[in-house]
């Protein structure tokens, strides 16, 4: 049962209120299993009740892939299994996308185990597909990580260098935009010995519990040590959720695309630019190992013509360990492979494989 607290209107009622409060506290002590909980309905925060009977106070930030994102001042950012939520009271309006692709906006309430969205409802909990903020501020739609670290790499070069990375997510009730960028730059006695850059972007539109649509997928890559001045890949496709639980998320997607490559050098008489139709296949795996440790792995295969390298592989596996509420220790391993690397003007072929190992710190916002 939820009761609403209100200020006393008359000072003359203070002794009576004190006596009643004392009696109520004594009664509660005699009945430790009481279901009565007092919450501040008009306070500037949201409430979530779990199936265990616990109440959480904070801010509902999103619902995606059956996981409710909840920001608590005391507990920090929490991902809660949607099946573990029994009741909700939101202070601010939210956008809710249903499995039927209907979009409703309003504050969230729970009545008789069903969801009320503003004046719409009752709606089964299982029919809610996504929840996102209704804020008109663009910054409120974004979250992400910014990190930096040191590398030790083997392959085309053996050295220690520096890396920086940015991962951004823009989320609405209907779709998500994911952007990432990683830079690897090192100077030795004033000479640049490493200068690699990779930027990725994807636009996801979730169509049901099981699949999503990717109208845009792109990648920019530059790796002079692999004789690639710049390489642009764009495409579109669709994907499925292989696993979609509170602890594990595993997706796979595929689709056609186009690749344009400009090489640093080529043998005499050979063009420095090539283009090709392409096809990509990618997968993303995320798992919460413990309350303070997560693992993430991704792999993408891009197929093109022989002049563009034929088969291009890119794989990453990362381990994140919470240091504080916003800081993580990150350890990552990267693998890149090109089936047919392009020879330079002297006929020297870069190695097919390139590896990087990174240890750093990332800030989450």
PDB file of C-alpha atoms in Angstrom, residues 32 45 48 57 66 93 102 178 252-253 302:
ATOM      1  CA  UNK A  32       8.144  -6.390  10.949  1.00  0.00           C
ATOM      2  CA  UNK A  45      12.131  11.632  -8.341  1.00  0.00           C
ATOM      3  CA  UNK A  48      10.256   1.560  -8.656  1.00  0.00           C
ATOM      4  CA  UNK A  57      14.113   5.999  -5.334  1.00  0.00           C
ATOM      5  CA  UNK A  66      13.961  -6.035 -21.252  1.00  0.00           C
ATOM      6  CA  UNK A  93       6.574  12.099 -18.306  1.00  0.00           C
ATOM      7  CA  UNK A 102       2.297   2.568 -30.732  1.00  0.00           C
ATOM      8  CA  UNK A 178      25.615   4.500 -31.523  1.00  0.00           C
ATOM      9  CA  UNK A 252      23.942 -10.356 -34.783  1.00  0.00           C
ATOM     10  CA  UNK A 253      23.356  -8.243 -37.891  1.00  0.00           C
ATOM     11  CA  UNK A 302      33.446  -7.206 -44.276  1.00  0.00           C
TER      12      UNK A 302
END
